[in-house]
XYZ file of C-alpha atoms in Angstrom:
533
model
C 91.692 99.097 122.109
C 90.519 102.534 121.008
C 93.134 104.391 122.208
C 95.890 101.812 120.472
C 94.187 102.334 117.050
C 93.847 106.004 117.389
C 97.732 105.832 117.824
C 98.376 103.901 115.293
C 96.012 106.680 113.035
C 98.068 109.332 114.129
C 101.357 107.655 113.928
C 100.249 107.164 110.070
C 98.589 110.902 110.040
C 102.260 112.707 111.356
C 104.241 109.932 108.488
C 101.882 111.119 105.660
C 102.032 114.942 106.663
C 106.124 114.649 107.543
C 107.129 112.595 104.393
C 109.755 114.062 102.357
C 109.814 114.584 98.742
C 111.234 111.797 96.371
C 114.051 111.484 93.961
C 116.362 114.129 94.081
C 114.832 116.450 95.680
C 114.380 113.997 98.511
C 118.047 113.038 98.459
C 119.079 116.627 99.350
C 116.864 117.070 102.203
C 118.446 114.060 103.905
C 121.877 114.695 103.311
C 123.335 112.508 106.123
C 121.303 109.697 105.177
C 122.722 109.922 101.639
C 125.914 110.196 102.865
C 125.301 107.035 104.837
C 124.311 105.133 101.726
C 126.604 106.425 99.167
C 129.600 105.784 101.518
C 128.305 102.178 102.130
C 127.790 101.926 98.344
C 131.266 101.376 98.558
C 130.946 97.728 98.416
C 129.271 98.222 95.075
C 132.414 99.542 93.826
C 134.310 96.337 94.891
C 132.071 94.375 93.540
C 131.796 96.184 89.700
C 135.610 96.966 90.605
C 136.645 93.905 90.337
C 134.519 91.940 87.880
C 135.848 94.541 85.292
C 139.269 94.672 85.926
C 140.208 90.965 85.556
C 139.153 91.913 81.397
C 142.098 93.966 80.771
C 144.466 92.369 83.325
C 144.157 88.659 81.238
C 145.310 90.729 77.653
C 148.366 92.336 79.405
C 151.828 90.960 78.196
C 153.269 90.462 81.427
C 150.156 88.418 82.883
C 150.138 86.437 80.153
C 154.030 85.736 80.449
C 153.842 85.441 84.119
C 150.690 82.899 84.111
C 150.277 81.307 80.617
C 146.912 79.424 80.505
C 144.352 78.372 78.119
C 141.031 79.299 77.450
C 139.079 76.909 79.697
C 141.579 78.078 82.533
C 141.215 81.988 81.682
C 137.009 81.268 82.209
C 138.026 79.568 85.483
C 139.939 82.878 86.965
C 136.800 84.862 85.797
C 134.409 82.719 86.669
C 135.566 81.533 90.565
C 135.601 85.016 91.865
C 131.206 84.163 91.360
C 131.925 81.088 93.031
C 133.581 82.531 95.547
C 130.143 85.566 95.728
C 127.484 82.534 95.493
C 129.195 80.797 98.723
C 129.413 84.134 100.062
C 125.559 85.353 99.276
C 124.753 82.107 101.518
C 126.658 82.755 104.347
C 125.902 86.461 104.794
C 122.877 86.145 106.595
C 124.011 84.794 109.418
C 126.762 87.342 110.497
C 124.199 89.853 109.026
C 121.752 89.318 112.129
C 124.228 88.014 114.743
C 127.041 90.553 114.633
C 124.821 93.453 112.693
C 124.778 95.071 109.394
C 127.712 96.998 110.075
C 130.153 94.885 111.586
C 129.355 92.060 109.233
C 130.697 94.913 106.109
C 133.972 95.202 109.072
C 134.505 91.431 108.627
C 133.748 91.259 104.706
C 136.065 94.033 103.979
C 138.476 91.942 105.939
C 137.884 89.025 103.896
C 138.313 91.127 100.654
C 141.623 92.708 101.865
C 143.066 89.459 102.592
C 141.774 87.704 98.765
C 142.636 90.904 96.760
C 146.232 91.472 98.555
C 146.765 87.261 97.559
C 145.811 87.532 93.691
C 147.786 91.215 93.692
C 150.805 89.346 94.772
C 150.690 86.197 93.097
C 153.922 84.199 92.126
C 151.351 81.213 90.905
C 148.406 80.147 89.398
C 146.998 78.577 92.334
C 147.533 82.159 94.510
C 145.812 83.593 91.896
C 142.648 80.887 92.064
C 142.728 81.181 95.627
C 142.863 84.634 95.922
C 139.946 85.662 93.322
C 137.406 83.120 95.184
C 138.474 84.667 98.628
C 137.900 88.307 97.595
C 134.546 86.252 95.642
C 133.154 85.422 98.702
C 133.565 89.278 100.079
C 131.966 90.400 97.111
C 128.894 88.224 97.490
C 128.574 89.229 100.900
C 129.053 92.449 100.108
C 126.607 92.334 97.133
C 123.716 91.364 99.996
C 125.056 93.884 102.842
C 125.154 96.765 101.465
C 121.808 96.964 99.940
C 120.183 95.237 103.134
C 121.860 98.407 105.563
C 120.565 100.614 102.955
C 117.149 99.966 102.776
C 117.546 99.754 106.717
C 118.550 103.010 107.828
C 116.618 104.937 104.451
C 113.115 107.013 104.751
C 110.947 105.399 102.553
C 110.507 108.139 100.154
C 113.752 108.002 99.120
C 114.656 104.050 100.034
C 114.408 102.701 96.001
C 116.768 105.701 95.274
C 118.769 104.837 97.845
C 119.008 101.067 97.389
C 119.562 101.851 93.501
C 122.731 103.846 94.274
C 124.071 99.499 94.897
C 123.570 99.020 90.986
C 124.854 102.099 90.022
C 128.519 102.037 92.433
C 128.702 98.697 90.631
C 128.765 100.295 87.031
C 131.006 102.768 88.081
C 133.254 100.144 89.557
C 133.131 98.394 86.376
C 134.273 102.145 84.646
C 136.873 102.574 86.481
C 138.738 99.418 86.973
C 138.290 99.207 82.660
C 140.171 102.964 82.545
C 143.065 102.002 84.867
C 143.853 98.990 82.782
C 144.019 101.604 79.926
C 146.333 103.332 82.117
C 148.894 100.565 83.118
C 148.996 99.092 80.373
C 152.299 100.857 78.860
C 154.080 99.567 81.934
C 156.918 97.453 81.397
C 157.188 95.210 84.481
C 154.929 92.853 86.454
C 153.424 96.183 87.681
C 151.237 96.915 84.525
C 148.513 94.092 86.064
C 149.252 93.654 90.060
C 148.738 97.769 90.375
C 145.145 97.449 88.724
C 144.943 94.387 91.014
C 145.916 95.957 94.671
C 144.216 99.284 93.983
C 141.024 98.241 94.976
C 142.987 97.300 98.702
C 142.563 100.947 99.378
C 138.337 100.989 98.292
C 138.238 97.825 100.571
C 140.515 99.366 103.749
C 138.244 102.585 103.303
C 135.090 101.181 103.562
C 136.355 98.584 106.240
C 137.349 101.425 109.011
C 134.587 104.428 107.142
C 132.144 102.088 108.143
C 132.768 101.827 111.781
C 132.045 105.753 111.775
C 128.931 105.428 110.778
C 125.029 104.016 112.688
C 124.015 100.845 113.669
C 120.905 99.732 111.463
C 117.648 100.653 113.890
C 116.113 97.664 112.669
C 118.639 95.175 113.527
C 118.746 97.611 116.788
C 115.596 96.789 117.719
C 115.739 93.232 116.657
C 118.284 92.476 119.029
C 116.403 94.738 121.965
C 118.294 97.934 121.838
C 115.576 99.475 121.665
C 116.331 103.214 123.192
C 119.569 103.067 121.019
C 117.254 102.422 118.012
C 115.605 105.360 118.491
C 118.569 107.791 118.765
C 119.808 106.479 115.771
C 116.444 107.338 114.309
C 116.786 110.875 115.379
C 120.213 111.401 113.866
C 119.516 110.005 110.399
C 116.029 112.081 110.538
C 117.942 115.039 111.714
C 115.220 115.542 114.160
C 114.405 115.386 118.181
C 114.275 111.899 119.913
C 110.754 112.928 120.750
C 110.130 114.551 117.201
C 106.160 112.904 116.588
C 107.845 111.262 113.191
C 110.633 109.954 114.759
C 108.690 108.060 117.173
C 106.122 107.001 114.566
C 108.992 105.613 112.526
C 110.530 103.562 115.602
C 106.931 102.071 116.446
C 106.387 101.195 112.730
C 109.912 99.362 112.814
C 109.232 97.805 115.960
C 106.021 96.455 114.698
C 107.945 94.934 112.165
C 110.659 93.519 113.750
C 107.738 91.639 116.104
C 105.510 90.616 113.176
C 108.934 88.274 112.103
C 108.808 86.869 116.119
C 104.812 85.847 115.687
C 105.292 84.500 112.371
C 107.797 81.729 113.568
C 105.669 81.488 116.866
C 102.472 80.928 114.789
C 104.416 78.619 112.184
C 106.473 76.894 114.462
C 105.131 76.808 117.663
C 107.131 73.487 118.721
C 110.344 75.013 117.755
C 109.770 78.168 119.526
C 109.590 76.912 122.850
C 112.573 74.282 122.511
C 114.772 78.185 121.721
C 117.813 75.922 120.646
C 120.053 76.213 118.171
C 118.829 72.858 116.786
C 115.616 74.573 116.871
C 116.558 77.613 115.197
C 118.345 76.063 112.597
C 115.092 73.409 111.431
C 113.126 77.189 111.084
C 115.516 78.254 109.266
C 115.388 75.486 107.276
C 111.457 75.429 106.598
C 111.169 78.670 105.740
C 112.888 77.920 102.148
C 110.627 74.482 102.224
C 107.593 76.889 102.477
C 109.180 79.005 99.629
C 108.244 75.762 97.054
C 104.822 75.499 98.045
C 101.727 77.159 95.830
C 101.243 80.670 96.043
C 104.721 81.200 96.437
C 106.596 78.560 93.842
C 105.596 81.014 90.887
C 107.043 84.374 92.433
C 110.655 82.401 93.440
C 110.673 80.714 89.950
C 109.990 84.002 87.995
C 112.766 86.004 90.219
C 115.135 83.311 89.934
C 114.408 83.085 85.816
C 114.629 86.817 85.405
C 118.264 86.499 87.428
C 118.667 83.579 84.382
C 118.214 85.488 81.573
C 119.969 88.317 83.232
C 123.344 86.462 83.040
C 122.489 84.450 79.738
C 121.439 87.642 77.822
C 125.701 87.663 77.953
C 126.359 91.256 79.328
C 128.815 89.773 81.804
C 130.458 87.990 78.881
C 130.819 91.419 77.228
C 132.287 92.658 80.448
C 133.869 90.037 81.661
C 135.926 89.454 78.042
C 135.452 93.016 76.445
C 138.587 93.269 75.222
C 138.813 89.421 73.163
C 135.045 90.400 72.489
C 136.331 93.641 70.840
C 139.227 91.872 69.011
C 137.135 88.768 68.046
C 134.978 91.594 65.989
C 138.219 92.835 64.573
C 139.681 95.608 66.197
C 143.508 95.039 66.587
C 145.876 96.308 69.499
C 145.869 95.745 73.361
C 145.027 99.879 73.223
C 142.387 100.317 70.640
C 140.572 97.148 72.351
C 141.182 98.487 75.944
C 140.352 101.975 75.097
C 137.003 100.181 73.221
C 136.270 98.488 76.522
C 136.914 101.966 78.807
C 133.656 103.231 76.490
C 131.302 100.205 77.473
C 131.649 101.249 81.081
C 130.792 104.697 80.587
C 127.661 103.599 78.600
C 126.832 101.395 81.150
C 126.966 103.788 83.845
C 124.997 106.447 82.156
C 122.290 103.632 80.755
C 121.508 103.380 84.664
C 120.877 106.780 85.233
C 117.034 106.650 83.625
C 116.293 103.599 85.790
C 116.457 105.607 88.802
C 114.083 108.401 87.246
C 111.709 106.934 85.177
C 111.173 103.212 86.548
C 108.306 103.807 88.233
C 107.130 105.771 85.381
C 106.929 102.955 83.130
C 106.982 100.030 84.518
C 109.087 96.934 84.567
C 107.297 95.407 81.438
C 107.765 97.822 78.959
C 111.599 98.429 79.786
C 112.407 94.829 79.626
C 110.285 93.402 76.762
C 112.025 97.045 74.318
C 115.474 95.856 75.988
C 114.960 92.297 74.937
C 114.423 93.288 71.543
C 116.919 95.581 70.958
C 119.338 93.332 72.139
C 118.064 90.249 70.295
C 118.472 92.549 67.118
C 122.055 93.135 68.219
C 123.262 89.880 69.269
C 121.801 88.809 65.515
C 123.703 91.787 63.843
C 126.774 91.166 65.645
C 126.791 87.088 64.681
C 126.480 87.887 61.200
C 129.334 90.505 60.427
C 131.311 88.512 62.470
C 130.313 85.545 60.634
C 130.694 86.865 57.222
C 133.458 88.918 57.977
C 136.049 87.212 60.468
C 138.467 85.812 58.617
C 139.511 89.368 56.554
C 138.828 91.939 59.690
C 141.785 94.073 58.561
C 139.786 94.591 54.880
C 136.658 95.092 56.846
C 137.666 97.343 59.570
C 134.665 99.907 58.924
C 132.135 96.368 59.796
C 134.008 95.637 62.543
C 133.206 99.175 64.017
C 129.727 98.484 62.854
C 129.755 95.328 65.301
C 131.168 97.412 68.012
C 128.828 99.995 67.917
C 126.491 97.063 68.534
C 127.892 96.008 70.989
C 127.776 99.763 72.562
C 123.778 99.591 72.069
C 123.102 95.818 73.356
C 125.213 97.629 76.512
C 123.138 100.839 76.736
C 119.514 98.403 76.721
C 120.459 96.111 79.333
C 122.042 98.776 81.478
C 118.475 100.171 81.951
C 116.476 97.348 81.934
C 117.720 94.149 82.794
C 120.469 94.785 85.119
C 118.336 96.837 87.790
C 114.833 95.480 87.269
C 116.522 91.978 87.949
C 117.265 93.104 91.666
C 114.366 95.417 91.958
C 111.512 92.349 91.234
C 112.592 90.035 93.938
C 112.109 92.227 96.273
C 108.699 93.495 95.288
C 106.793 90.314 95.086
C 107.241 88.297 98.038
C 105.705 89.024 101.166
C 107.590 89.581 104.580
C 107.942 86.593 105.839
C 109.508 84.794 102.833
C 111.498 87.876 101.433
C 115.162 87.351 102.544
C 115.362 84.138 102.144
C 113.135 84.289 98.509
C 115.979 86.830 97.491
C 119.046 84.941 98.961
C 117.706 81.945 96.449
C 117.643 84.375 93.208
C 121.344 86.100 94.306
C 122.437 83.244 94.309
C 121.202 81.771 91.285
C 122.127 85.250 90.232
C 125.577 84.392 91.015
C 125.857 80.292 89.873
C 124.676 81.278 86.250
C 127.012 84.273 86.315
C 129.845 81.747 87.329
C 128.639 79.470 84.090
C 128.561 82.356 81.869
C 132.305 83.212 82.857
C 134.121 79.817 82.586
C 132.040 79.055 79.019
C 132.701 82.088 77.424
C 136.794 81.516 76.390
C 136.332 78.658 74.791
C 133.198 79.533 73.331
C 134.861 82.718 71.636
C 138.007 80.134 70.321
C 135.864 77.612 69.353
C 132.735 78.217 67.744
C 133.349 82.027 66.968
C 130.593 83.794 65.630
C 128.455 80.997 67.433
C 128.742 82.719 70.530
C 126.263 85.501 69.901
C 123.981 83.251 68.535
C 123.812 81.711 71.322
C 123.827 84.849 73.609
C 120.991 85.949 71.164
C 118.863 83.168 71.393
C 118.070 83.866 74.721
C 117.509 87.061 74.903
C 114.949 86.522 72.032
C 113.899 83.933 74.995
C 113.637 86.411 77.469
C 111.091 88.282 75.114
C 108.436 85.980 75.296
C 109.324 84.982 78.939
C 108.669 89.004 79.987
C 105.474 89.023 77.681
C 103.890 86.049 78.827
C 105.231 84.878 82.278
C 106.596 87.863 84.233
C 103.530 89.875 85.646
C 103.770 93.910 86.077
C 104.431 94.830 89.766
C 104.344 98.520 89.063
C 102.288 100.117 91.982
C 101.017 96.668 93.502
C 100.764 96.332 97.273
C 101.932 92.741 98.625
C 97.863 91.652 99.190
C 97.430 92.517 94.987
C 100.331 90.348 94.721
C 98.694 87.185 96.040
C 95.745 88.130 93.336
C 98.255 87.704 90.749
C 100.391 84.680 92.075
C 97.539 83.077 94.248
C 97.965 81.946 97.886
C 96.546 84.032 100.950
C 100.028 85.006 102.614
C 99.893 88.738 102.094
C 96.531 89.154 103.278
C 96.842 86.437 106.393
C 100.564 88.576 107.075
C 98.430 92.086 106.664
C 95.633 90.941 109.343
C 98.529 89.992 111.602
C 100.718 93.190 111.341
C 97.455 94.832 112.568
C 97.535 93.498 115.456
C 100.747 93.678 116.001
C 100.237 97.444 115.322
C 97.624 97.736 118.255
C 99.955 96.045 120.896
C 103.100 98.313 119.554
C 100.467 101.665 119.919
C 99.869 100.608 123.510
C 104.294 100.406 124.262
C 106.218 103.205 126.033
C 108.646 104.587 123.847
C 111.960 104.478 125.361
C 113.724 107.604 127.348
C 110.887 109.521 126.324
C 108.022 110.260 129.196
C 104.451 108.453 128.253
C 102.047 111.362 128.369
């Protein structure tokens, strides 16, 4: 027993004196990890890629020819590509631990080949439905995956740098798929809004076959028993020896991990356990959300899933989503000036991400959200009235209508650093091991349901009530004020046993006393291909 918790001492000792530096400097001494995760941030760039392009493909000439519809249906082709993502955020799991990280991305790039090549070459409205829910359902997956493999094969100095590159391949998707509208939108033919529609087929086909090229996770490695494999793996993302002292501390501290999930359904479950059927399985499965609702944890899923709430109904994806009606609701006239309007919201939004990287931790999650929420109330307010006062003379008011657009450029530039990363980056802070996937497959996909309200509401709110719309948009994120300030704890620096101080229950700590053990047993296991001294 001695000898197993010296081990596990100097396993911690060689991690503390071996870890890296963070943030940059970190990403350039693991260059083939980064590689890894930038080139599986790929599926980030479907995702933002083609949420943003489906704006300026519904204001082209030839769309609207081709597939005449009104507003209700334009929310509907919006909004079922995040019907499509919620069914697909559900699913993932599955394929995620029974075929592995990496062949699951295979099969979802699959998925979003087929959907994007059917709503590229649509001859009707129903091929076009059809199509945007398929490639929906990739982009869901996707929008789990990639952040899950990620984390997975990342050293922890540098995994929440890492894991952020998800949100920011997602803005940059958005910018790009807004500038080649721009740029096909002087074509004369049906090819001005199926080529903004197929490009993304090469994105998908290159991270589809890239990905093959690239490791197995190590934890899904070991979780399945492949244990030696794990540990070469290890090595190559480390850059180091099999036998390297970090390398092996690393594999023992996944390992412990991987086991600490086995005793927790063997200590929970017992019954279950021993039946080892898929009946079996599946009733785990199913208990671990029931234990989700239960006190000590009820609070931490119902503040992540309200933060994903107010992170849709704060109406960035409306802005987004519509940008170029938004932009000629507030007056500006011509598919160009509009488009070329909307090409500037995704550069601000891609640069507004930059500081959450840097200076989160810095912070804290608080302050960023509760001076976001108020900016963008004050926006959403400023916006409502010049449209309000102003929208039925925008062509003698066209210096106001700039004045709402460059509001509209400053509600964008607050959420971008705020809201849209700290939603993602809570859930997984506050929930301890056990419950964590399935606590953050809950909030993605309430994430994605109230992301697939906000689309197929927004047309007809625009035609209908106007000016209305960012009053309504602005009442809740005057909402989401007070919700930060008096609801949403700050998680800055908190270890998972802090967390039950704050939310209450005795999981964290119970889970802690357990992964020791589990610690001392993993101390005591021969490492793989490597001789036992």
């Amino acid at each position: 027993m001695q000898d197993s918790k010296q081990d596990i001492h100097d396993d911690a000792l060689v991690i503390q004196q071996r870890k890296g530096a963070s943030g940059i400097k970190g990403i350039i001494e693991n260059p083939y990890v980064f590689a890894v995760a930038l080139f599986a941030s790929l599926g980030g760039v479907l995702f933002g890629y083609d949420q943003g392009v489906i704006s300026g493909v519904q204001e082209m000439e030839t769309f609207v020819q081709k597939f005449p519809m009104s507003s209700s249906e334009n929310g509907f082709v919006v909004s079922i590509l995040e019907l499509g993502a919620w069914f697909g955020a559900w699913i993932v799991g599955y394929f995620a631990d029974k075929i592995s990280r990496k062949y699951s991305i295979v099969l979802f790039s699959i998925v979003f080949l087929l959907g994007s090549a059917i709503q590229g070459g649509a001859e009707n409205i129903g091929y076009l439905f059809g199509g945007r829910f398929v490639t929906g359902i990739a982009v869901g997956a996707l929008s789990m995956l990639v952040p899950l493999y990620q984390s997975e094969i990342a050293p922890p100095e540098i995994r929440g740098s890492l894991v952020s590159l998800q949100q920011q391949a997602v803005t940059f998707g958005i910018l790009i798929s807004f500038w080649i509208d721009y740029g096909t939108q002087h074509i004369d033919n049906e090819g001005q809004w199926r080529i903004p529609l197929c490009l993304q087929l090469a994105i998908g086909l290159i991270l589809g076959v890239g990905i093959l090229f690239f490791p197995f996770s190590p934890r899904w490695l070991l979780s399945v028993g492949r244990e030696e494999e794990a540990l070469r793996v290890l090595a190559k993302l480390r850059r180091l020896a099999v036998d390297d002292p970090i390398v092996v501390a690393e594999w023992r501290e996944i390992k412990s991990t991987v086991e600490f999930d086995r005793r927790v359904q063997a200590e929970t479950y017992p019954d279950l356990v021993q039946q080892g059927t898929h009946t079996a399985a599946a009733k785990m499965t199913l208990m671990g959300y029931v234990e989700l609702f239960k006190p000590g944890m009820f609070r931490r899923l119902f503040i992540a899933c309200a933060i994903m709430f107010f992170q849709q109904f704060v109406g960035v994806n409306a802005l987004i989503y519509y940008a170029p009606k938004i932009f000629q609701s507030v007056g500006l006239t011509g598919d160009t000036v509009s488009l070329l309007a909307t090409g500037v919201v995704g550069i601000i939004n891609f640069v507004m991400t930059i500081p959450t990287v840097l200076f989160l931790d810095h912070f804290g999650r608080k302050p960023m959200l509760l001076t976001a929420s108020a900016f963008m109330t004050c926006c959403m307010v400023i916006i409502a009235v010049i449209t309000g006062l102003f929208s039925d003379d925008w062509p003698n008011h066209t210096r106001e209508g700039w004045v709402a657009v460059v509001f509209v450029y400053i509600f964008i530039a607050n959420f971008a650093y705020s809201w849209g990363p700290i939603g993602w980056v809570f859930g997984s802070e506050v929930f301890p091991l056990r419950a964590r996937a399935k606590a953050m497959s809950i909030s993605t996909s309430a994430n994605w349901m109230c992301n697939f309200i906000i689309g197929l509401v927004t047309p007809p709110m625009l035609s209908g009530i106007g000016y209305g719309t960012y009053v309504f948009f602005g009442c809740f994120c005057f909402l989401s004020f007070f919700f930060v300030l008096f609801i949403v704890p700050e998680t800055k620096g908190r270890t998972l046993e802090e967390m039950d101080e704050i939310f209450g229950g005795n999981s964290a700590a119970h889970d802690a006393e357990l992964m020791a053990h589990v610690q001392r047993e993993i101390a005591q296991t021969p490492i793989p291909g490597i001789s036992k001294a």
